[in-house]
Amino acid sequence: MKKKVGIVGYGGMGQWHATHIRGGKYLNTLEFRESDVAEMAGVYDIDPEKRKKAEADGFKAYDSLEALLAVPDIDIIVVATPNDFHEPIAIAALNAGKNVISEKPVTISCESLERMIDAANRNGKIFSVHQNRRFDNYFVGMKKVCDEGAIGDIISLESRVHGDHGIPGDWRKTVEHGGGMVYDWGVHMLDQQLWMLGYDVDRVYAHLDYLIGHPVDDGCFIDIFLKSGKFLHVEICTYNFIPMPLMYMRGRTGTAIINGWGQDIKVTRCLEWDDQDDILPVKVAAGLSKTMAPRAGRTMEQLTIPLPKTDEHDYYRNFCDAIDGKATQLVTHDQMRVVMKVIMAAFESARTNTVVQF
Ligand code: NAD
């Protein structure tokens, strides 16, 4: 039987969840198939206009959070409000005996996350965060390159998203609602990178941009050094007019790159390290260089790897299986803890201009 879902917050992302579950068109761009594991039971939004919209879209809208939480057959509450409301709503839902999917970032401090986890444990309910970007096809493709050892042991991974029209919306520009780009995009990219390469964080260094004049960061540069020796870099700009590649990964036997949204993965593999006899110096600016000359062709292999097909419904499938005790939840409490701690370390590093030891 499908699990019944109640959504709190019927803005952009609440509507995404509702459409994703029922199937249909979202914002006239995305077309969703109906979920095979979940069905919509109702919506609550603090704004009466949003409740009217939910009704117009064919969903039952409740007048209060309490009324939604009192519906006995609702299995899952999705929290899709501004970030500072995730904690009180999630805890109320867990205490009402519901399983909870919080939108990302799960909340805005480590202490707040502990209170949420505690409520989940006390009530014996499944509680996780919607890290849907684990299903981004470009990320899944890059993770496959890593997991299959196509470029050997990974040395470093850099992820970048670059926009050129600032922070969208209203609450995302405010401190009190947990706005800014670290919480907005940073949490996705940190979750992806740590899930792919390990949670053994040693230290964090970060710089935040405040270029547009909001009290929250409109961009960030976060460096993470893992105990394994791997180096991770997350970069977000909303004030940059030429984007850089989405992902760039160096391994012991090759390099992989994705140059932009929707583009295939380019892999260059080094088949034989020693090619010194074949190297001719190249003219570089005003001088010659052997160091920067291209490698001999016989030592290289170039591959184009198409992006894999992914299915975003897998997130809900896993969550429902976790409720039924058939799977471990995809995004675990410990994983959420490390990501939240890295975010806090990044804020501290940027504020104090120091490297923060984990
Ligand atoms: P939004 O402003 O479009 O919608 C938020 C909605 O919450 C509004 O309709 C507002 O009236 C309602 N709301 C505010 N306070 C409330 C309260 N106390 N109780 C009930 N409803 C309340 O914002 P959004 O873009 O939909 O973002 C919502 C959440 O989803 C954020 O946490 C955001 O980070 C997350 N999000 C996730 C993704 C993703 O890809 N996973 C994408 C976008 C947004």
PDB file of C-alpha atoms and ligand atoms in Angstrom, residues 8-15 17 44-47 50 79-83 85-86 89 103-105 130-133 170-172 183-184 188, ligand 1:
ATOM      1  CA  VAL A   8       3.915  21.506   5.306  1.00  0.00           C
ATOM      2  CA  GLY A   9       4.782  24.569   3.235  1.00  0.00           C
ATOM      3  CA  TYR A  10       3.194  24.787  -0.213  1.00  0.00           C
ATOM      4  CA  GLY A  11       5.689  27.101  -1.903  1.00  0.00           C
ATOM      5  CA  GLY A  12       8.069  26.163  -4.686  1.00  0.00           C
ATOM      6  CA  MET A  13       9.386  22.970  -3.130  1.00  0.00           C
ATOM      7  CA  GLY A  14       6.151  21.909  -1.415  1.00  0.00           C
ATOM      8  CA  GLN A  15       4.499  22.040  -4.845  1.00  0.00           C
ATOM      9  CA  HIS A  17       6.848  17.267  -3.749  1.00  0.00           C
ATOM     10  CA  TYR A  44      -0.755  22.910   5.376  1.00  0.00           C
ATOM     11  CA  ASP A  45       0.743  26.331   4.671  1.00  0.00           C
ATOM     12  CA  ILE A  46       0.749  29.288   7.029  1.00  0.00           C
ATOM     13  CA  ASP A  47      -0.332  31.514   4.140  1.00  0.00           C
ATOM     14  CA  LYS A  50      -1.116  28.999  -0.569  1.00  0.00           C
ATOM     15  CA  VAL A  79       8.681  19.866   5.778  1.00  0.00           C
ATOM     16  CA  ALA A  80       9.115  22.360   2.932  1.00  0.00           C
ATOM     17  CA  THR A  81       9.135  25.678   4.758  1.00  0.00           C
ATOM     18  CA  PRO A  82      11.969  28.222   5.128  1.00  0.00           C
ATOM     19  CA  ASN A  83      14.934  26.616   6.876  1.00  0.00           C
ATOM     20  CA  PHE A  85      10.989  26.332  10.683  1.00  0.00           C
ATOM     21  CA  HIS A  86      12.239  22.827   9.870  1.00  0.00           C
ATOM     22  CA  ILE A  89       7.621  21.410  12.530  1.00  0.00           C
ATOM     23  CA  GLU A 103      13.824  19.657   3.142  1.00  0.00           C
ATOM     24  CA  LYS A 104      17.480  20.618   2.986  1.00  0.00           C
ATOM     25  CA  PRO A 105      19.311  21.990   4.855  1.00  0.00           C
ATOM     26  CA  HIS A 130      15.693  15.386   1.201  1.00  0.00           C
ATOM     27  CA  GLN A 131      19.124  15.257  -0.427  1.00  0.00           C
ATOM     28  CA  ASN A 132      17.557  14.675  -3.832  1.00  0.00           C
ATOM     29  CA  ARG A 133      20.719  15.797  -5.599  1.00  0.00           C
ATOM     30  CA  ASP A 170      12.790  36.711  -0.164  1.00  0.00           C
ATOM     31  CA  TRP A 171      13.614  34.596   2.919  1.00  0.00           C
ATOM     32  CA  ARG A 172      16.806  33.214   1.286  1.00  0.00           C
ATOM     33  CA  TYR A 183      22.650  26.510   3.231  1.00  0.00           C
ATOM     34  CA  ASP A 184      20.958  26.637  -0.147  1.00  0.00           C
ATOM     35  CA  HIS A 188      23.726  19.670  -1.655  1.00  0.00           C
TER      36      HIS A 188
HETATM   37  P1  NAD B   1       9.089  29.088  -0.711  1.00  0.00           P
HETATM   38  O1  NAD B   1       9.271  30.427  -0.106  1.00  0.00           O
HETATM   39  O2  NAD B   1       8.733  28.986  -2.154  1.00  0.00           O
HETATM   40  O3  NAD B   1       7.965  28.264   0.096  1.00  0.00           O
HETATM   41  C1  NAD B   1       7.942  28.202   1.496  1.00  0.00           C
HETATM   42  C2  NAD B   1       6.484  28.050   1.923  1.00  0.00           C
HETATM   43  O4  NAD B   1       6.453  27.800   3.316  1.00  0.00           O
HETATM   44  C3  NAD B   1       5.635  29.299   1.678  1.00  0.00           C
HETATM   45  O5  NAD B   1       4.485  28.958   0.951  1.00  0.00           O
HETATM   46  C4  NAD B   1       5.328  29.810   3.068  1.00  0.00           C
HETATM   47  O6  NAD B   1       4.058  30.456   3.148  1.00  0.00           O
HETATM   48  C5  NAD B   1       5.366  28.543   3.872  1.00  0.00           C
HETATM   49  N1  NAD B   1       5.622  28.729   5.297  1.00  0.00           N
HETATM   50  C6  NAD B   1       6.473  29.599   5.893  1.00  0.00           C
HETATM   51  N2  NAD B   1       6.486  29.421   7.223  1.00  0.00           N
HETATM   52  C7  NAD B   1       5.630  28.401   7.470  1.00  0.00           C
HETATM   53  C8  NAD B   1       5.209  27.760   8.662  1.00  0.00           C
HETATM   54  N3  NAD B   1       5.701  28.113   9.850  1.00  0.00           N
HETATM   55  N4  NAD B   1       4.303  26.763   8.556  1.00  0.00           N
HETATM   56  C9  NAD B   1       3.794  26.398   7.360  1.00  0.00           C
HETATM   57  N5  NAD B   1       4.159  26.985   6.197  1.00  0.00           N
HETATM   58  C10 NAD B   1       5.060  27.975   6.267  1.00  0.00           C
HETATM   59  O7  NAD B   1      10.427  28.304  -0.414  1.00  0.00           O
HETATM   60  P2  NAD B   1      10.935  26.992  -1.175  1.00  0.00           P
HETATM   61  O8  NAD B   1      11.821  27.366  -2.295  1.00  0.00           O
HETATM   62  O9  NAD B   1       9.786  26.113  -1.456  1.00  0.00           O
HETATM   63  O10 NAD B   1      11.864  26.339  -0.043  1.00  0.00           O
HETATM   64  C11 NAD B   1      11.284  25.566   0.993  1.00  0.00           C
HETATM   65  C12 NAD B   1      12.314  24.575   1.519  1.00  0.00           C
HETATM   66  O11 NAD B   1      12.669  23.696   0.454  1.00  0.00           O
HETATM   67  C13 NAD B   1      13.609  25.226   1.988  1.00  0.00           C
HETATM   68  O12 NAD B   1      14.098  24.524   3.090  1.00  0.00           O
HETATM   69  C14 NAD B   1      14.546  25.048   0.799  1.00  0.00           C
HETATM   70  O13 NAD B   1      15.908  25.005   1.162  1.00  0.00           O
HETATM   71  C15 NAD B   1      14.082  23.714   0.255  1.00  0.00           C
HETATM   72  N6  NAD B   1      14.351  23.508  -1.175  1.00  0.00           N
HETATM   73  C16 NAD B   1      14.890  22.328  -1.554  1.00  0.00           C
HETATM   74  C17 NAD B   1      15.172  22.097  -2.889  1.00  0.00           C
HETATM   75  C18 NAD B   1      15.773  20.767  -3.278  1.00  0.00           C
HETATM   76  O14 NAD B   1      16.191  20.608  -4.423  1.00  0.00           O
HETATM   77  N7  NAD B   1      15.798  19.804  -2.402  1.00  0.00           N
HETATM   78  C19 NAD B   1      14.896  23.071  -3.853  1.00  0.00           C
HETATM   79  C20 NAD B   1      14.311  24.263  -3.427  1.00  0.00           C
HETATM   80  C21 NAD B   1      14.035  24.474  -2.082  1.00  0.00           C
END
